[in-house]
CSV table of C-alpha atoms in Angstrom, one decimal:
chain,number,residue,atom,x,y,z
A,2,UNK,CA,45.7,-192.7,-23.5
A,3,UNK,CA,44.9,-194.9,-20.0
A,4,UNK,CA,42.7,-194.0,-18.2
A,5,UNK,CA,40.3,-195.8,-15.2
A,6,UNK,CA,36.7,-196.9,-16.2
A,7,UNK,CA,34.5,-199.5,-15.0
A,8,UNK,CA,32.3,-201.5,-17.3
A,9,UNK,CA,30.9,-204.4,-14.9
A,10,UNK,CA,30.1,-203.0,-11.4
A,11,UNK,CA,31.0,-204.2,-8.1
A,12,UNK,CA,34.2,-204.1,-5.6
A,13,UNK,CA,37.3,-202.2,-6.6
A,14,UNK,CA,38.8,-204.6,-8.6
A,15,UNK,CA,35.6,-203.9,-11.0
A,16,UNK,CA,37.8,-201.1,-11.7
A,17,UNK,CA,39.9,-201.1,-15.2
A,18,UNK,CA,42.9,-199.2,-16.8
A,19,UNK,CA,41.9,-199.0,-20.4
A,20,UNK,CA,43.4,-197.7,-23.4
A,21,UNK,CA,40.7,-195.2,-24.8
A,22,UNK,CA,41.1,-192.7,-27.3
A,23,UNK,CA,41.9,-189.2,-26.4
A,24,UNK,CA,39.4,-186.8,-26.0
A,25,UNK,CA,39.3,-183.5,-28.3
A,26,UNK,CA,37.8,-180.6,-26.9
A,27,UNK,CA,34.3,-178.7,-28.3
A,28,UNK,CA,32.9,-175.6,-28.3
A,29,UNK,CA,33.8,-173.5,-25.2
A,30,UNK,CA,35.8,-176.7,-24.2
A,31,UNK,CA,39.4,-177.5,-23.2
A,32,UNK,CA,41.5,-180.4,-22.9
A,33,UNK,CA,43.8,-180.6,-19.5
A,34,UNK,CA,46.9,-183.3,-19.1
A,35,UNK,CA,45.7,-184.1,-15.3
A,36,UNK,CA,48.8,-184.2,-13.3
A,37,UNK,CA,46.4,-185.3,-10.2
A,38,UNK,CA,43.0,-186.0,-9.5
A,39,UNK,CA,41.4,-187.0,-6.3
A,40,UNK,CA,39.2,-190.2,-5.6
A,41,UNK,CA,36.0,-189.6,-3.9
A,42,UNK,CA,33.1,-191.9,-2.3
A,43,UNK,CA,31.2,-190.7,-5.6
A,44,UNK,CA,33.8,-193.0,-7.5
A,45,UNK,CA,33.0,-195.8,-5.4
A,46,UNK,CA,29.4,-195.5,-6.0
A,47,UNK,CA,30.0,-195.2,-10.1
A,48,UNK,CA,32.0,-198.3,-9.3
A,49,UNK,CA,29.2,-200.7,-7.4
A,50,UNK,CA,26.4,-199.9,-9.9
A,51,UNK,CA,24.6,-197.1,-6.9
A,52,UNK,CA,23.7,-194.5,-10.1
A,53,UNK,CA,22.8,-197.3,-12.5
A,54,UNK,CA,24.3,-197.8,-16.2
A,55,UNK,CA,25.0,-201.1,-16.3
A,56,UNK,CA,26.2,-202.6,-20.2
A,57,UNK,CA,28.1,-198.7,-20.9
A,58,UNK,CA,31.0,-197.9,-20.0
A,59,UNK,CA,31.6,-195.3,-17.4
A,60,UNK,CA,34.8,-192.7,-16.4
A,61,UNK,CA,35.8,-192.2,-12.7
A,62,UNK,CA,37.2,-189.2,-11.3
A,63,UNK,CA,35.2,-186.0,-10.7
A,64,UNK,CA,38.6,-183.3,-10.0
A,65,UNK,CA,41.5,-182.4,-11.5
A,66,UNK,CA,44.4,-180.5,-11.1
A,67,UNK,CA,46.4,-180.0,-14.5
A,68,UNK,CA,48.0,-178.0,-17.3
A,69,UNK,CA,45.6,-176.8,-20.4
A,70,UNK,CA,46.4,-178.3,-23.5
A,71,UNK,CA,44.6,-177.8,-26.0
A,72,UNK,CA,41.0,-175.3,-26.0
A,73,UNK,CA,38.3,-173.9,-28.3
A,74,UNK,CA,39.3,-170.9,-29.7
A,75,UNK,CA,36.5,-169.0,-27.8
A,76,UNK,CA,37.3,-170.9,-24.1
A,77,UNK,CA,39.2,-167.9,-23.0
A,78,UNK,CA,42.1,-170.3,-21.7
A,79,UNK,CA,45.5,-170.8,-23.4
A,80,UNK,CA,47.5,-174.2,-23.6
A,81,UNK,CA,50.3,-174.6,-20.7
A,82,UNK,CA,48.2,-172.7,-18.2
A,83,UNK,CA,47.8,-174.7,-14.9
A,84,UNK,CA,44.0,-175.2,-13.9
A,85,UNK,CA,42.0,-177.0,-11.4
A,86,UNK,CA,38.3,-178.0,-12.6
A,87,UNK,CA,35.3,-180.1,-11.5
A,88,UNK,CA,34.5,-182.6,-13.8
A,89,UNK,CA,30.5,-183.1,-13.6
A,90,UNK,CA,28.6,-186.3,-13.7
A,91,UNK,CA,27.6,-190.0,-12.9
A,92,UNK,CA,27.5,-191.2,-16.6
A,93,UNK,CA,30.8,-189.7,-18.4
A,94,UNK,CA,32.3,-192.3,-20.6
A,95,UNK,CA,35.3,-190.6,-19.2
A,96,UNK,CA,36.3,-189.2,-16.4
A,97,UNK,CA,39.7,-187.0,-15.0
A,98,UNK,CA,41.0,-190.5,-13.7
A,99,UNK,CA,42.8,-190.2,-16.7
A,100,UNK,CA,45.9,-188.9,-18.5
A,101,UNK,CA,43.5,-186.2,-20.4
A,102,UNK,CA,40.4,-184.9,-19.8
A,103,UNK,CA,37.8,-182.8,-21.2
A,104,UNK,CA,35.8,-180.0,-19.2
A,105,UNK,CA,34.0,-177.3,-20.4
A,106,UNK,CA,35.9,-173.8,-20.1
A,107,UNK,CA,33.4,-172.1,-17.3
A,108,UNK,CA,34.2,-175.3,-15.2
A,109,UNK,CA,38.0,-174.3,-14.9
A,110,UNK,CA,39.7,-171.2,-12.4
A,111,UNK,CA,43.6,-171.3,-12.4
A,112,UNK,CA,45.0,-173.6,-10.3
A,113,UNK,CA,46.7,-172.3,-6.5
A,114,UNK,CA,50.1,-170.6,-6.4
A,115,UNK,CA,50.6,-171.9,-3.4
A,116,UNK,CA,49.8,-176.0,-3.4
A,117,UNK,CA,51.1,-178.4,-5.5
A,118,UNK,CA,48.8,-180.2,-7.5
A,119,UNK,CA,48.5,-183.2,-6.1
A,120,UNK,CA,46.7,-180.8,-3.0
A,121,UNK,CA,44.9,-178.3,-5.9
A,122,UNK,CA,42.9,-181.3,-6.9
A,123,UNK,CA,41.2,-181.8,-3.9
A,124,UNK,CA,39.7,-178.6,-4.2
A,125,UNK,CA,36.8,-178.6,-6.6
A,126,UNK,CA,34.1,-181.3,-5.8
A,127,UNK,CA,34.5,-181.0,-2.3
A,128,UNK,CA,35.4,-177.2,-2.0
A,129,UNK,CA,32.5,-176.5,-4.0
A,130,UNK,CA,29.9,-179.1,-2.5
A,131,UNK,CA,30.6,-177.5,0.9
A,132,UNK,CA,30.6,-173.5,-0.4
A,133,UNK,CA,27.0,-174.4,-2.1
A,134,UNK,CA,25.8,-176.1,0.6
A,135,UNK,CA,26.3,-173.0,2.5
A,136,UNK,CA,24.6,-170.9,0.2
A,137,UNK,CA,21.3,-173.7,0.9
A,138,UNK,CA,21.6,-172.5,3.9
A,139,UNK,CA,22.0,-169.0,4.0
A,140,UNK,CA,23.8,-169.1,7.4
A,141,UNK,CA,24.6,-165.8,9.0
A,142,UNK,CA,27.8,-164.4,10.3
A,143,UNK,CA,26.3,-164.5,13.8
A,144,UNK,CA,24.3,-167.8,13.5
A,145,UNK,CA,25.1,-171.3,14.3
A,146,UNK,CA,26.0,-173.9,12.3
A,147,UNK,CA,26.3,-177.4,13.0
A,148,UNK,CA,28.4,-180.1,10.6
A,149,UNK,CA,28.0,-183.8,10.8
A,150,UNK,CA,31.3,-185.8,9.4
A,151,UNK,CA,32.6,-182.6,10.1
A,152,UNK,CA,36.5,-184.4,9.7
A,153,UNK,CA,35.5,-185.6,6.1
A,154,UNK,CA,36.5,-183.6,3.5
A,155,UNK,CA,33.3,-181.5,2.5
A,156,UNK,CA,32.8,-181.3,6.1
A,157,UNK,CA,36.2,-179.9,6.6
A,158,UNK,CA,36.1,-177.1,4.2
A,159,UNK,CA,32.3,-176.2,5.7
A,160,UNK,CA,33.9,-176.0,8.8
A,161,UNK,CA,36.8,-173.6,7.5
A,162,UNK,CA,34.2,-171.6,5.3
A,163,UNK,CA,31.6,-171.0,7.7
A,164,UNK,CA,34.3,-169.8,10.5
A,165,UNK,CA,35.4,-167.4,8.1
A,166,UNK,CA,32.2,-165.7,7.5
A,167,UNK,CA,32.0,-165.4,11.1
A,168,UNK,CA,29.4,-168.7,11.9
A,169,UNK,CA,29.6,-170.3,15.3
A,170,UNK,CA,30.4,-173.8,14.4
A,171,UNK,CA,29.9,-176.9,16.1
A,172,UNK,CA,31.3,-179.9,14.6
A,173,UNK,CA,29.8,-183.3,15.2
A,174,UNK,CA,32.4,-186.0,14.8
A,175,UNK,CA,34.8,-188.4,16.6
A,176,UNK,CA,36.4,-187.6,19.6
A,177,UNK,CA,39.6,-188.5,18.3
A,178,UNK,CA,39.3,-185.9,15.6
A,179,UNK,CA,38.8,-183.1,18.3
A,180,UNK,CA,42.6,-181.1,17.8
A,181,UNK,CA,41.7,-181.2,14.0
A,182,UNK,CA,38.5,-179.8,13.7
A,183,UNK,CA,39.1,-177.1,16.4
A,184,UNK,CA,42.1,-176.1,14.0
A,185,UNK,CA,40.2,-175.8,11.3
A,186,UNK,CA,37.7,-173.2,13.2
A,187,UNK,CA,35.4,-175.3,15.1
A,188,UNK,CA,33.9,-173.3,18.1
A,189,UNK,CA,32.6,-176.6,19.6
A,190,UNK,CA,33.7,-180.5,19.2
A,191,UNK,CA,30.7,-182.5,20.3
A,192,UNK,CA,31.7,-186.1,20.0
A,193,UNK,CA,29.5,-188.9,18.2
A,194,UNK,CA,27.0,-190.5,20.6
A,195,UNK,CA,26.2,-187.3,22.2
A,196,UNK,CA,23.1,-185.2,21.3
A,197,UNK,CA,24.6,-181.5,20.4
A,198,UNK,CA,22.7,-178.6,21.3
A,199,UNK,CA,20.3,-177.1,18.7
A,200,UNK,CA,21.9,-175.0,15.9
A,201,UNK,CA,20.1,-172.2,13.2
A,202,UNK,CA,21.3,-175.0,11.1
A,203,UNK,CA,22.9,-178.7,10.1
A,204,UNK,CA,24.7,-179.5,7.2
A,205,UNK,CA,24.7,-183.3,6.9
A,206,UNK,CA,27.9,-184.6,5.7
A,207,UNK,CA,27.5,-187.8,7.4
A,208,UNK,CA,23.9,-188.3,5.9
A,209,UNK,CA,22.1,-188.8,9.7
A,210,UNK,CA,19.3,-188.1,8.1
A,211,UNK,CA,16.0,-187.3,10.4
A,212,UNK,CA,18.7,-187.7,13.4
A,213,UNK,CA,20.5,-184.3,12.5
A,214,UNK,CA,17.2,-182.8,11.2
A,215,UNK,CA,16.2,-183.0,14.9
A,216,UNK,CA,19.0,-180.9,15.7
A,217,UNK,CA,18.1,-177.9,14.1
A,218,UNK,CA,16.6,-175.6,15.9
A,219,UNK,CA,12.4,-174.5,14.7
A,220,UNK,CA,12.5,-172.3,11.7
A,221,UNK,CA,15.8,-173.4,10.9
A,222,UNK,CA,17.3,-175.0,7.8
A,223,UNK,CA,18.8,-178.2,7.1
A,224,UNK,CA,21.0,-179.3,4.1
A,225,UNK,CA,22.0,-183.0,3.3
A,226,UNK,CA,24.5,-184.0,0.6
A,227,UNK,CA,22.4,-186.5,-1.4
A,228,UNK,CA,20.5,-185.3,-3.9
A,229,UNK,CA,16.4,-185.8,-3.9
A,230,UNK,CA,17.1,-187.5,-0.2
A,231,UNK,CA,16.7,-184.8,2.4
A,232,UNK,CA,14.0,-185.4,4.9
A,233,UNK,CA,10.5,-183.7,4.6
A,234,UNK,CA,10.8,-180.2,6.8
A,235,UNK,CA,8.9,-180.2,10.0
A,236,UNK,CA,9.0,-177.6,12.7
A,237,UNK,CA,9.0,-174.7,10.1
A,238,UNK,CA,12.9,-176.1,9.4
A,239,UNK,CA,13.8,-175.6,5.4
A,240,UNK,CA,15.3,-179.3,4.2
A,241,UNK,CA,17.3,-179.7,1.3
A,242,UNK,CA,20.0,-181.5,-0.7
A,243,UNK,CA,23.0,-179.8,-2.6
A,244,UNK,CA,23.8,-181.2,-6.2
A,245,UNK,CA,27.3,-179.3,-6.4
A,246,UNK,CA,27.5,-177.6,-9.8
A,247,UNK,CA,30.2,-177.1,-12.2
A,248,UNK,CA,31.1,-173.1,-11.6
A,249,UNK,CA,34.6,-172.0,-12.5
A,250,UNK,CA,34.3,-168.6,-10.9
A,251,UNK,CA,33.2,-170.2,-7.3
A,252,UNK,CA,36.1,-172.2,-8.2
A,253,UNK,CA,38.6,-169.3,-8.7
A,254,UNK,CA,37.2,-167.7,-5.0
A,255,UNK,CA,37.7,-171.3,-3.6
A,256,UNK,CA,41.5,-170.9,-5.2
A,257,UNK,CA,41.8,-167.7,-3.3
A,258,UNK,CA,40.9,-168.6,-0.1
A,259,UNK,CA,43.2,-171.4,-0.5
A,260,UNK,CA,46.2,-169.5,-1.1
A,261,UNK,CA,45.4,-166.9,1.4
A,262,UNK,CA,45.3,-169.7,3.6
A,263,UNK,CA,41.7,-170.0,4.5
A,264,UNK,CA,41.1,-173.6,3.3
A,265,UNK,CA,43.4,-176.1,4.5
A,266,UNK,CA,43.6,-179.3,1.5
A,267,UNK,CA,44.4,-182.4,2.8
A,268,UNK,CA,46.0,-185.8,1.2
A,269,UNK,CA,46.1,-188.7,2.9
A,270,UNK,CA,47.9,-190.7,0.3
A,271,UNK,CA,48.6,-190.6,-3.1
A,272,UNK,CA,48.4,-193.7,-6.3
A,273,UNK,CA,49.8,-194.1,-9.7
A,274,UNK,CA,47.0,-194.0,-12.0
A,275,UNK,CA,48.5,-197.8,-12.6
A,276,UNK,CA,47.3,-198.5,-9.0
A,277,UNK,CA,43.6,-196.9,-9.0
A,278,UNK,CA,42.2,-200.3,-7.8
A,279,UNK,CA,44.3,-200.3,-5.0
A,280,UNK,CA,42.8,-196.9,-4.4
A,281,UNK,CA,40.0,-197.8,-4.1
A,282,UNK,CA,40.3,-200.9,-1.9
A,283,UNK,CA,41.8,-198.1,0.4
A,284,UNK,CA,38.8,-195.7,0.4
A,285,UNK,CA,37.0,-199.1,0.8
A,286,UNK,CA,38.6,-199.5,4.6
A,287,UNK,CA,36.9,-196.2,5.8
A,288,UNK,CA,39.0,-194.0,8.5
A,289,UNK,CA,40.9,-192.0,5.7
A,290,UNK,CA,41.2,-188.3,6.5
A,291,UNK,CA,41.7,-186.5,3.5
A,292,UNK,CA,41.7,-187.5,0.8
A,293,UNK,CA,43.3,-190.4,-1.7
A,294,UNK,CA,44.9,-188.7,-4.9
A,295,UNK,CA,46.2,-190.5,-8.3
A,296,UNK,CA,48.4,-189.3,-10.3
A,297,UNK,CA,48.6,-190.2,-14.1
């Protein structure tokens, strides 16, 4: 099968199509024919060397959105159903930036009814980065919540998820991006530049660092989206970092809101798998809104 890999880091045309040997699923495992899977900044930093590796090979390609195949007896999932999954982790040999693709069974939910999946597959790394980041939290209907890179597309969904549990939410982003974010349930735009008002807490999708940590009000809590790199708490203000987690039932409430209309997916544009270094270049540019999709 072909599938995207990088085995020399750098720009995006360190980025290969390979012919690798299809994977066969394990124990509680299952194999999916991706029919999309979305391209995320993570890629790009498996690309350039950022997680280390160098001299192995390593997969790209952390979601998919695709139709079971084959699955341990014991997975609970039966070939031809479609799924979305998240596909954990910096050092895969192989990742869902692929033709097939194997996850473990508890990583899966059944795919929307509602969105194609070319949409579906930008549900699971970002969906879920933003749901448990949330939970880090433990923001309050009733609280405030502010969301830097609140356009991007964990920043997005925070915004969509938090205004659903009844947060106030403040997004911090670009003016231009004003009309989008209040659609998505943003209470308050403030633009970048200007210093927002304090908030019960920040979730820093645009990594500001001790800049947004400022912003949360004493006692508060603060959340970043780079693992082991939040800033040290001060003021009584909790600091962490999600690491999102592979959960297939999260997943499957994530899928639910989705169809229900709660969580809005966007694509900016979508690639042949063929064209995954062009992809890339594109991510590369910056200013995408949503998110870049391949399709095998």
């Amino acid at each position: 099968m072909r599938a995207a890999v990088v085995t020399t880091f750098g720009g995006p045309e360190a980025v290969e199509i390979a012919d690798v040997e299809r994977p066969e699923p394990g124990a509680g495992q299952i194999r999916i024919k991706v029919a999309a899977a979305t391209l995320n900044p993570v890629d790009a930093g498996v690309r350039s060397g950022a997680f280390g590796g160098a001299g192995t090979r390593r997969g790209l390609g952390w979601d998919v959105a695709g139709t079971v195949e084959a699955a341990d007896v014991a997975a609970g999932w039966q070939p031809g159903e479609a799924v979305v999954a998240l596909h954990y982790g910096l050092a895969n040999p192989l990742g869902t930036h692929a033709e097939h693709v194997v996850v473990d069974a508890s990583a899966a939910a059944k795919a929307p009814a509602t969105l194609d999946a070319t949409h579906a597959a930008t549900l699971p790394l970002n969906a879920l980065t933003a749901a448990q980041a949330l939970d880090l939290l433990d923001v309050r209907a009733g609280q405030s919540l502010l969301v830097t890179g609140a356009a991007g597309a964990v920043g997005g969904y925070a915004v969509q998820l938090a205004a659903h549990r009844g947060i106030e939410v403040t997004a911090y982003a670009s003016a231009a991006d004003e009309e989008l974010l209040r659609g998505l349930g943003a209470t308050h735009v403030v633009p970048r530049g200007t210093a927002p008002a304090p908030a019960d807490a920040v979730l820093d999708t645009a990594v500001l660092g001790a800049e947004a940590l400022a912003w949360v009000r004493d006692g508060g809590a603060y959340a970043g989206v780079i693992p082991g790199a939040a800033p040290a708490p001060e003021r009584g203000v909790r600091t962490a970092a999600v690491e999102v987690a592979p959960d297939g039932a999260r997943l499957a409430e994530l899928v639910r809101l989705a169809d229900e209309g709660v969580l809005t997916t966007r694509v900016a544009e979508t690639y042949a798998l063929a064209d995954a270094v062009k992809a890339h270049a594109r991510l590369a540019e910056g200013g995408v809104r949503g998110r870049l999709v391949l399709i095998p």
